[in-house]
Amino acid sequence: MKNIRLAAFALLILLSFAGCKKDDDLGPGFDLNYNQQLVIPAGIGGFDVHHFYLKNIPSRYLSTLQQQGKTDADITGVLTAQAELNGVFGDADFSFVDQVSVRIYHESDPTDYVEIAYRQPVPLDPGNRLPLIPSLADAKRFVSADRFSLDVVLWLRNTTVDNTEAQLSLTLKATY
């Protein structure tokens, strides 16, 4: 009887891991990596929504297409593979952040945007590294231009005490 329970338990464990998927399951493609700096100033409070605009970012889309031997017509979409906010210095603490939304847009029209990553709610003690959840939105129409802009939107739990220097690390995957 003990062997049957052990076999059933082992089968249950095996089946539970069989459904796991890796992050690379977006299909064949190539990565577009972007790192942008921003400063969250001291003294901003939790009663407002705070926007940090990162404008005029070179997409490097066309040069990467040439390196990969692909054309724009070959690309079916550009999806977020990974995103996170990191403190530039090791003592940064993102515990004052309640929600995060990262939006991509063309600088000519900031009202026409797509949310490409988010975190809602942020864990109470995230420390120096705040991983974001990639959205399933296709950002190809923004990234295929020469330049695009990002809006990092923060909802805060409480007033910031110090300036927090942060880096947004973003990996987009162009799939074909």
PDB file of N, CA and C in Angstrom, residues 57-141:
ATOM      1  N   ILE A  57      13.693  57.204 -27.381  1.00  0.00           N
ATOM      2  CA  ILE A  57      14.570  56.040 -27.229  1.00  0.00           C
ATOM      3  C   ILE A  57      14.809  55.426 -28.608  1.00  0.00           C
ATOM      4  N   PRO A  58      16.066  55.273 -29.026  1.00  0.00           N
ATOM      5  CA  PRO A  58      16.335  54.628 -30.320  1.00  0.00           C
ATOM      6  C   PRO A  58      15.894  53.162 -30.286  1.00  0.00           C
ATOM      7  N   SER A  59      15.117  52.748 -31.288  1.00  0.00           N
ATOM      8  CA  SER A  59      14.580  51.383 -31.269  1.00  0.00           C
ATOM      9  C   SER A  59      15.594  50.344 -31.750  1.00  0.00           C
ATOM     10  N   ARG A  60      16.479  50.712 -32.637  1.00  0.00           N
ATOM     11  CA  ARG A  60      17.457  49.784 -33.237  1.00  0.00           C
ATOM     12  C   ARG A  60      16.761  48.593 -33.905  1.00  0.00           C
ATOM     13  N   TYR A  61      15.510  48.755 -34.253  1.00  0.00           N
ATOM     14  CA  TYR A  61      14.705  47.682 -34.832  1.00  0.00           C
ATOM     15  C   TYR A  61      15.211  47.305 -36.224  1.00  0.00           C
ATOM     16  N   LEU A  62      15.381  48.303 -37.093  1.00  0.00           N
ATOM     17  CA  LEU A  62      15.783  48.009 -38.472  1.00  0.00           C
ATOM     18  C   LEU A  62      17.189  47.425 -38.542  1.00  0.00           C
ATOM     19  N   SER A  63      18.110  47.936 -37.739  1.00  0.00           N
ATOM     20  CA  SER A  63      19.472  47.389 -37.757  1.00  0.00           C
ATOM     21  C   SER A  63      19.483  45.958 -37.224  1.00  0.00           C
ATOM     22  N   THR A  64      18.663  45.678 -36.221  1.00  0.00           N
ATOM     23  CA  THR A  64      18.590  44.313 -35.693  1.00  0.00           C
ATOM     24  C   THR A  64      17.954  43.372 -36.723  1.00  0.00           C
ATOM     25  N   LEU A  65      16.953  43.861 -37.453  1.00  0.00           N
ATOM     26  CA  LEU A  65      16.361  43.047 -38.529  1.00  0.00           C
ATOM     27  C   LEU A  65      17.428  42.671 -39.561  1.00  0.00           C
ATOM     28  N   GLN A  66      18.246  43.631 -39.949  1.00  0.00           N
ATOM     29  CA  GLN A  66      19.292  43.357 -40.928  1.00  0.00           C
ATOM     30  C   GLN A  66      20.291  42.334 -40.385  1.00  0.00           C
ATOM     31  N   GLN A  67      20.658  42.460 -39.122  1.00  0.00           N
ATOM     32  CA  GLN A  67      21.585  41.503 -38.519  1.00  0.00           C
ATOM     33  C   GLN A  67      21.002  40.101 -38.499  1.00  0.00           C
ATOM     34  N   GLN A  68      19.699  40.000 -38.309  1.00  0.00           N
ATOM     35  CA  GLN A  68      19.034  38.704 -38.236  1.00  0.00           C
ATOM     36  C   GLN A  68      18.647  38.163 -39.616  1.00  0.00           C
ATOM     37  N   GLY A  69      18.802  38.973 -40.659  1.00  0.00           N
ATOM     38  CA  GLY A  69      18.433  38.549 -42.006  1.00  0.00           C
ATOM     39  C   GLY A  69      16.922  38.464 -42.199  1.00  0.00           C
ATOM     40  N   LYS A  70      16.185  39.326 -41.531  1.00  0.00           N
ATOM     41  CA  LYS A  70      14.723  39.335 -41.605  1.00  0.00           C
ATOM     42  C   LYS A  70      14.237  40.672 -42.144  1.00  0.00           C
ATOM     43  N   THR A  71      12.989  40.703 -42.579  1.00  0.00           N
ATOM     44  CA  THR A  71      12.344  41.945 -42.992  1.00  0.00           C
ATOM     45  C   THR A  71      11.211  42.246 -42.017  1.00  0.00           C
ATOM     46  N   ASP A  72      10.692  43.455 -42.086  1.00  0.00           N
ATOM     47  CA  ASP A  72       9.591  43.838 -41.216  1.00  0.00           C
ATOM     48  C   ASP A  72       8.376  42.938 -41.459  1.00  0.00           C
ATOM     49  N   ALA A  73       8.181  42.507 -42.684  1.00  0.00           N
ATOM     50  CA  ALA A  73       7.048  41.629 -43.000  1.00  0.00           C
ATOM     51  C   ALA A  73       7.176  40.258 -42.332  1.00  0.00           C
ATOM     52  N   ASP A  74       8.391  39.829 -42.026  1.00  0.00           N
ATOM     53  CA  ASP A  74       8.606  38.543 -41.359  1.00  0.00           C
ATOM     54  C   ASP A  74       8.185  38.568 -39.888  1.00  0.00           C
ATOM     55  N   ILE A  75       8.194  39.738 -39.282  1.00  0.00           N
ATOM     56  CA  ILE A  75       7.928  39.867 -37.842  1.00  0.00           C
ATOM     57  C   ILE A  75       6.419  39.865 -37.597  1.00  0.00           C
ATOM     58  N   THR A  76       5.973  38.908 -36.802  1.00  0.00           N
ATOM     59  CA  THR A  76       4.539  38.792 -36.504  1.00  0.00           C
ATOM     60  C   THR A  76       4.122  39.644 -35.318  1.00  0.00           C
ATOM     61  N   GLY A  77       5.069  39.969 -34.444  1.00  0.00           N
ATOM     62  CA  GLY A  77       4.750  40.801 -33.288  1.00  0.00           C
ATOM     63  C   GLY A  77       5.976  41.065 -32.449  1.00  0.00           C
ATOM     64  N   VAL A  78       5.855  42.073 -31.596  1.00  0.00           N
ATOM     65  CA  VAL A  78       6.913  42.398 -30.633  1.00  0.00           C
ATOM     66  C   VAL A  78       6.259  42.386 -29.261  1.00  0.00           C
ATOM     67  N   LEU A  79       6.638  41.401 -28.455  1.00  0.00           N
ATOM     68  CA  LEU A  79       6.036  41.199 -27.140  1.00  0.00           C
ATOM     69  C   LEU A  79       7.071  41.397 -26.041  1.00  0.00           C
ATOM     70  N   THR A  80       6.603  41.749 -24.865  1.00  0.00           N
ATOM     71  CA  THR A  80       7.498  41.908 -23.730  1.00  0.00           C
ATOM     72  C   THR A  80       7.890  40.541 -23.195  1.00  0.00           C
ATOM     73  N   ALA A  81       9.178  40.280 -23.127  1.00  0.00           N
ATOM     74  CA  ALA A  81       9.679  39.021 -22.573  1.00  0.00           C
ATOM     75  C   ALA A  81      10.032  39.172 -21.096  1.00  0.00           C
ATOM     76  N   GLN A  82      10.579  40.342 -20.717  1.00  0.00           N
ATOM     77  CA  GLN A  82      10.984  40.566 -19.335  1.00  0.00           C
ATOM     78  C   GLN A  82      11.067  42.063 -19.076  1.00  0.00           C
ATOM     79  N   ALA A  83      10.690  42.462 -17.865  1.00  0.00           N
ATOM     80  CA  ALA A  83      10.793  43.866 -17.455  1.00  0.00           C
ATOM     81  C   ALA A  83      10.999  43.923 -15.947  1.00  0.00           C
ATOM     82  N   GLU A  84      11.818  44.881 -15.504  1.00  0.00           N
ATOM     83  CA  GLU A  84      12.004  45.083 -14.076  1.00  0.00           C
ATOM     84  C   GLU A  84      12.580  46.458 -13.803  1.00  0.00           C
ATOM     85  N   LEU A  85      12.272  46.959 -12.618  1.00  0.00           N
ATOM     86  CA  LEU A  85      12.874  48.180 -12.096  1.00  0.00           C
ATOM     87  C   LEU A  85      13.945  47.762 -11.105  1.00  0.00           C
ATOM     88  N   ASN A  86      15.137  48.304 -11.265  1.00  0.00           N
ATOM     89  CA  ASN A  86      16.248  48.000 -10.368  1.00  0.00           C
ATOM     90  C   ASN A  86      16.782  49.289  -9.779  1.00  0.00           C
ATOM     91  N   GLY A  87      17.133  49.254  -8.531  1.00  0.00           N
ATOM     92  CA  GLY A  87      17.810  50.391  -7.928  1.00  0.00           C
ATOM     93  C   GLY A  87      19.230  50.453  -8.454  1.00  0.00           C
ATOM     94  N   VAL A  88      19.672  51.650  -8.833  1.00  0.00           N
ATOM     95  CA  VAL A  88      21.032  51.805  -9.350  1.00  0.00           C
ATOM     96  C   VAL A  88      22.040  51.505  -8.246  1.00  0.00           C
ATOM     97  N   PHE A  89      21.721  51.949  -7.041  1.00  0.00           N
ATOM     98  CA  PHE A  89      22.578  51.664  -5.892  1.00  0.00           C
ATOM     99  C   PHE A  89      21.913  50.572  -5.068  1.00  0.00           C
ATOM    100  N   GLY A  90      22.697  49.801  -4.368  1.00  0.00           N
ATOM    101  CA  GLY A  90      22.189  48.647  -3.637  1.00  0.00           C
ATOM    102  C   GLY A  90      21.252  48.969  -2.490  1.00  0.00           C
ATOM    103  N   ASP A  91      21.188  50.229  -2.069  1.00  0.00           N
ATOM    104  CA  ASP A  91      20.347  50.569  -0.927  1.00  0.00           C
ATOM    105  C   ASP A  91      18.953  51.064  -1.331  1.00  0.00           C
ATOM    106  N   ALA A  92      18.612  51.029  -2.601  1.00  0.00           N
ATOM    107  CA  ALA A  92      17.280  51.468  -3.037  1.00  0.00           C
ATOM    108  C   ALA A  92      16.223  50.503  -2.503  1.00  0.00           C
ATOM    109  N   ASP A  93      15.063  51.045  -2.185  1.00  0.00           N
ATOM    110  CA  ASP A  93      13.976  50.242  -1.639  1.00  0.00           C
ATOM    111  C   ASP A  93      12.672  50.695  -2.284  1.00  0.00           C
ATOM    112  N   PHE A  94      12.004  49.787  -2.983  1.00  0.00           N
ATOM    113  CA  PHE A  94      10.771  50.118  -3.698  1.00  0.00           C
ATOM    114  C   PHE A  94       9.521  49.831  -2.873  1.00  0.00           C
ATOM    115  N   SER A  95       9.630  49.748  -1.564  1.00  0.00           N
ATOM    116  CA  SER A  95       8.466  49.431  -0.732  1.00  0.00           C
ATOM    117  C   SER A  95       7.426  50.553  -0.721  1.00  0.00           C
ATOM    118  N   PHE A  96       7.782  51.752  -1.163  1.00  0.00           N
ATOM    119  CA  PHE A  96       6.829  52.856  -1.233  1.00  0.00           C
ATOM    120  C   PHE A  96       5.918  52.776  -2.455  1.00  0.00           C
ATOM    121  N   VAL A  97       6.215  51.864  -3.401  1.00  0.00           N
ATOM    122  CA  VAL A  97       5.433  51.734  -4.632  1.00  0.00           C
ATOM    123  C   VAL A  97       4.295  50.745  -4.414  1.00  0.00           C
ATOM    124  N   ASP A  98       3.092  51.133  -4.834  1.00  0.00           N
ATOM    125  CA  ASP A  98       1.917  50.266  -4.724  1.00  0.00           C
ATOM    126  C   ASP A  98       1.603  49.565  -6.042  1.00  0.00           C
ATOM    127  N   GLN A  99       1.687  50.304  -7.175  1.00  0.00           N
ATOM    128  CA  GLN A  99       1.402  49.745  -8.492  1.00  0.00           C
ATOM    129  C   GLN A  99       2.349  50.371  -9.510  1.00  0.00           C
ATOM    130  N   VAL A 100       2.635  49.627 -10.580  1.00  0.00           N
ATOM    131  CA  VAL A 100       3.488  50.111 -11.665  1.00  0.00           C
ATOM    132  C   VAL A 100       2.837  49.743 -12.990  1.00  0.00           C
ATOM    133  N   SER A 101       2.914  50.658 -13.936  1.00  0.00           N
ATOM    134  CA  SER A 101       2.500  50.385 -15.304  1.00  0.00           C
ATOM    135  C   SER A 101       3.545  50.983 -16.236  1.00  0.00           C
ATOM    136  N   VAL A 102       4.035  50.187 -17.197  1.00  0.00           N
ATOM    137  CA  VAL A 102       4.976  50.679 -18.195  1.00  0.00           C
ATOM    138  C   VAL A 102       4.241  50.705 -19.523  1.00  0.00           C
ATOM    139  N   ARG A 103       4.205  51.893 -20.127  1.00  0.00           N
ATOM    140  CA  ARG A 103       3.449  52.106 -21.368  1.00  0.00           C
ATOM    141  C   ARG A 103       4.381  52.597 -22.460  1.00  0.00           C
ATOM    142  N   ILE A 104       4.169  52.089 -23.662  1.00  0.00           N
ATOM    143  CA  ILE A 104       4.964  52.500 -24.817  1.00  0.00           C
ATOM    144  C   ILE A 104       4.081  53.363 -25.716  1.00  0.00           C
ATOM    145  N   TYR A 105       4.675  54.412 -26.314  1.00  0.00           N
ATOM    146  CA  TYR A 105       3.915  55.308 -27.175  1.00  0.00           C
ATOM    147  C   TYR A 105       4.868  56.034 -28.115  1.00  0.00           C
ATOM    148  N   HIS A 106       4.297  56.678 -29.146  1.00  0.00           N
ATOM    149  CA  HIS A 106       5.067  57.582 -30.001  1.00  0.00           C
ATOM    150  C   HIS A 106       5.031  58.953 -29.347  1.00  0.00           C
ATOM    151  N   GLU A 107       6.149  59.653 -29.376  1.00  0.00           N
ATOM    152  CA  GLU A 107       6.226  60.951 -28.703  1.00  0.00           C
ATOM    153  C   GLU A 107       5.212  61.948 -29.250  1.00  0.00           C
ATOM    154  N   SER A 108       4.812  61.793 -30.499  1.00  0.00           N
ATOM    155  CA  SER A 108       3.859  62.725 -31.099  1.00  0.00           C
ATOM    156  C   SER A 108       2.453  62.599 -30.510  1.00  0.00           C
ATOM    157  N   ASP A 109       2.130  61.442 -29.916  1.00  0.00           N
ATOM    158  CA  ASP A 109       0.790  61.252 -29.345  1.00  0.00           C
ATOM    159  C   ASP A 109       0.861  60.393 -28.081  1.00  0.00           C
ATOM    160  N   PRO A 110       1.092  61.016 -26.921  1.00  0.00           N
ATOM    161  CA  PRO A 110       1.203  60.246 -25.676  1.00  0.00           C
ATOM    162  C   PRO A 110      -0.102  59.605 -25.225  1.00  0.00           C
ATOM    163  N   THR A 111      -1.226  60.002 -25.799  1.00  0.00           N
ATOM    164  CA  THR A 111      -2.507  59.403 -25.410  1.00  0.00           C
ATOM    165  C   THR A 111      -2.752  58.067 -26.094  1.00  0.00           C
ATOM    166  N   ASP A 112      -2.010  57.783 -27.155  1.00  0.00           N
ATOM    167  CA  ASP A 112      -2.127  56.506 -27.868  1.00  0.00           C
ATOM    168  C   ASP A 112      -0.979  55.611 -27.400  1.00  0.00           C
ATOM    169  N   TYR A 113      -1.255  54.797 -26.385  1.00  0.00           N
ATOM    170  CA  TYR A 113      -0.203  53.970 -25.791  1.00  0.00           C
ATOM    171  C   TYR A 113      -0.695  52.536 -25.622  1.00  0.00           C
ATOM    172  N   VAL A 114       0.257  51.649 -25.334  1.00  0.00           N
ATOM    173  CA  VAL A 114      -0.027  50.253 -25.022  1.00  0.00           C
ATOM    174  C   VAL A 114       0.752  49.917 -23.751  1.00  0.00           C
ATOM    175  N   GLU A 115       0.079  49.299 -22.791  1.00  0.00           N
ATOM    176  CA  GLU A 115       0.765  48.855 -21.577  1.00  0.00           C
ATOM    177  C   GLU A 115       1.534  47.578 -21.897  1.00  0.00           C
ATOM    178  N   ILE A 116       2.859  47.619 -21.679  1.00  0.00           N
ATOM    179  CA  ILE A 116       3.686  46.464 -22.024  1.00  0.00           C
ATOM    180  C   ILE A 116       4.170  45.689 -20.805  1.00  0.00           C
ATOM    181  N   ALA A 117       4.043  46.277 -19.610  1.00  0.00           N
ATOM    182  CA  ALA A 117       4.408  45.586 -18.362  1.00  0.00           C
ATOM    183  C   ALA A 117       3.705  46.284 -17.205  1.00  0.00           C
ATOM    184  N   TYR A 118       3.492  45.531 -16.125  1.00  0.00           N
ATOM    185  CA  TYR A 118       2.793  46.092 -14.971  1.00  0.00           C
ATOM    186  C   TYR A 118       3.145  45.290 -13.725  1.00  0.00           C
ATOM    187  N   ARG A 119       2.765  45.809 -12.595  1.00  0.00           N
ATOM    188  CA  ARG A 119       2.823  45.063 -11.338  1.00  0.00           C
ATOM    189  C   ARG A 119       1.755  45.647 -10.428  1.00  0.00           C
ATOM    190  N   GLN A 120       0.770  44.826 -10.113  1.00  0.00           N
ATOM    191  CA  GLN A 120      -0.352  45.287  -9.301  1.00  0.00           C
ATOM    192  C   GLN A 120      -0.861  44.147  -8.448  1.00  0.00           C
ATOM    193  N   PRO A 121      -0.723  44.183  -7.167  1.00  0.00           N
ATOM    194  CA  PRO A 121       0.032  45.143  -6.371  1.00  0.00           C
ATOM    195  C   PRO A 121       1.496  44.747  -6.286  1.00  0.00           C
ATOM    196  N   VAL A 122       2.302  45.706  -5.890  1.00  0.00           N
ATOM    197  CA  VAL A 122       3.717  45.455  -5.653  1.00  0.00           C
ATOM    198  C   VAL A 122       3.835  44.782  -4.284  1.00  0.00           C
ATOM    199  N   PRO A 123       4.687  43.770  -4.133  1.00  0.00           N
ATOM    200  CA  PRO A 123       4.887  43.165  -2.808  1.00  0.00           C
ATOM    201  C   PRO A 123       5.285  44.228  -1.774  1.00  0.00           C
ATOM    202  N   LEU A 124       4.976  43.977  -0.525  1.00  0.00           N
ATOM    203  CA  LEU A 124       5.226  44.968   0.526  1.00  0.00           C
ATOM    204  C   LEU A 124       6.708  45.258   0.739  1.00  0.00           C
ATOM    205  N   ASP A 125       7.572  44.293   0.502  1.00  0.00           N
ATOM    206  CA  ASP A 125       9.004  44.495   0.706  1.00  0.00           C
ATOM    207  C   ASP A 125       9.791  43.974  -0.497  1.00  0.00           C
ATOM    208  N   PRO A 126       9.732  44.680  -1.639  1.00  0.00           N
ATOM    209  CA  PRO A 126      10.409  44.179  -2.841  1.00  0.00           C
ATOM    210  C   PRO A 126      11.917  44.350  -2.828  1.00  0.00           C
ATOM    211  N   GLY A 127      12.427  45.253  -1.992  1.00  0.00           N
ATOM    212  CA  GLY A 127      13.867  45.471  -1.936  1.00  0.00           C
ATOM    213  C   GLY A 127      14.366  46.310  -3.099  1.00  0.00           C
ATOM    214  N   ASN A 128      15.566  45.997  -3.577  1.00  0.00           N
ATOM    215  CA  ASN A 128      16.255  46.769  -4.611  1.00  0.00           C
ATOM    216  C   ASN A 128      15.836  46.372  -6.028  1.00  0.00           C
ATOM    217  N   ARG A 129      15.117  45.294  -6.174  1.00  0.00           N
ATOM    218  CA  ARG A 129      14.737  44.765  -7.499  1.00  0.00           C
ATOM    219  C   ARG A 129      13.234  44.542  -7.518  1.00  0.00           C
ATOM    220  N   LEU A 130      12.559  45.150  -8.507  1.00  0.00           N
ATOM    221  CA  LEU A 130      11.115  45.031  -8.625  1.00  0.00           C
ATOM    222  C   LEU A 130      10.767  44.419  -9.981  1.00  0.00           C
ATOM    223  N   PRO A 131      10.585  43.085 -10.042  1.00  0.00           N
ATOM    224  CA  PRO A 131      10.216  42.457 -11.307  1.00  0.00           C
ATOM    225  C   PRO A 131       8.794  42.852 -11.695  1.00  0.00           C
ATOM    226  N   LEU A 132       8.610  43.100 -12.987  1.00  0.00           N
ATOM    227  CA  LEU A 132       7.300  43.467 -13.518  1.00  0.00           C
ATOM    228  C   LEU A 132       6.737  42.303 -14.323  1.00  0.00           C
ATOM    229  N   ILE A 133       5.432  42.308 -14.510  1.00  0.00           N
ATOM    230  CA  ILE A 133       4.764  41.242 -15.248  1.00  0.00           C
ATOM    231  C   ILE A 133       4.590  41.690 -16.698  1.00  0.00           C
ATOM    232  N   PRO A 134       5.132  40.938 -17.659  1.00  0.00           N
ATOM    233  CA  PRO A 134       4.957  41.311 -19.067  1.00  0.00           C
ATOM    234  C   PRO A 134       3.500  41.168 -19.489  1.00  0.00           C
ATOM    235  N   SER A 135       3.030  42.117 -20.264  1.00  0.00           N
ATOM    236  CA  SER A 135       1.675  41.999 -20.796  1.00  0.00           C
ATOM    237  C   SER A 135       1.742  41.276 -22.150  1.00  0.00           C
ATOM    238  N   LEU A 136       0.598  40.925 -22.670  1.00  0.00           N
ATOM    239  CA  LEU A 136       0.528  40.218 -23.948  1.00  0.00           C
ATOM    240  C   LEU A 136       0.312  41.173 -25.117  1.00  0.00           C
ATOM    241  N   ALA A 137       0.430  42.473 -24.869  1.00  0.00           N
ATOM    242  CA  ALA A 137       0.186  43.480 -25.908  1.00  0.00           C
ATOM    243  C   ALA A 137       1.314  43.494 -26.936  1.00  0.00           C
ATOM    244  N   ASP A 138       0.939  43.656 -28.195  1.00  0.00           N
ATOM    245  CA  ASP A 138       1.899  43.727 -29.291  1.00  0.00           C
ATOM    246  C   ASP A 138       2.380  45.170 -29.441  1.00  0.00           C
ATOM    247  N   ALA A 139       3.677  45.381 -29.321  1.00  0.00           N
ATOM    248  CA  ALA A 139       4.261  46.719 -29.396  1.00  0.00           C
ATOM    249  C   ALA A 139       4.963  46.973 -30.724  1.00  0.00           C
ATOM    250  N   LYS A 140       4.704  46.157 -31.738  1.00  0.00           N
ATOM    251  CA  LYS A 140       5.415  46.276 -33.017  1.00  0.00           C
ATOM    252  C   LYS A 140       5.228  47.643 -33.656  1.00  0.00           C
ATOM    253  N   ARG A 141       4.040  48.202 -33.609  1.00  0.00           N
ATOM    254  CA  ARG A 141       3.801  49.485 -34.291  1.00  0.00           C
ATOM    255  C   ARG A 141       4.612  50.612 -33.664  1.00  0.00           C
TER     256      ARG A 141
END
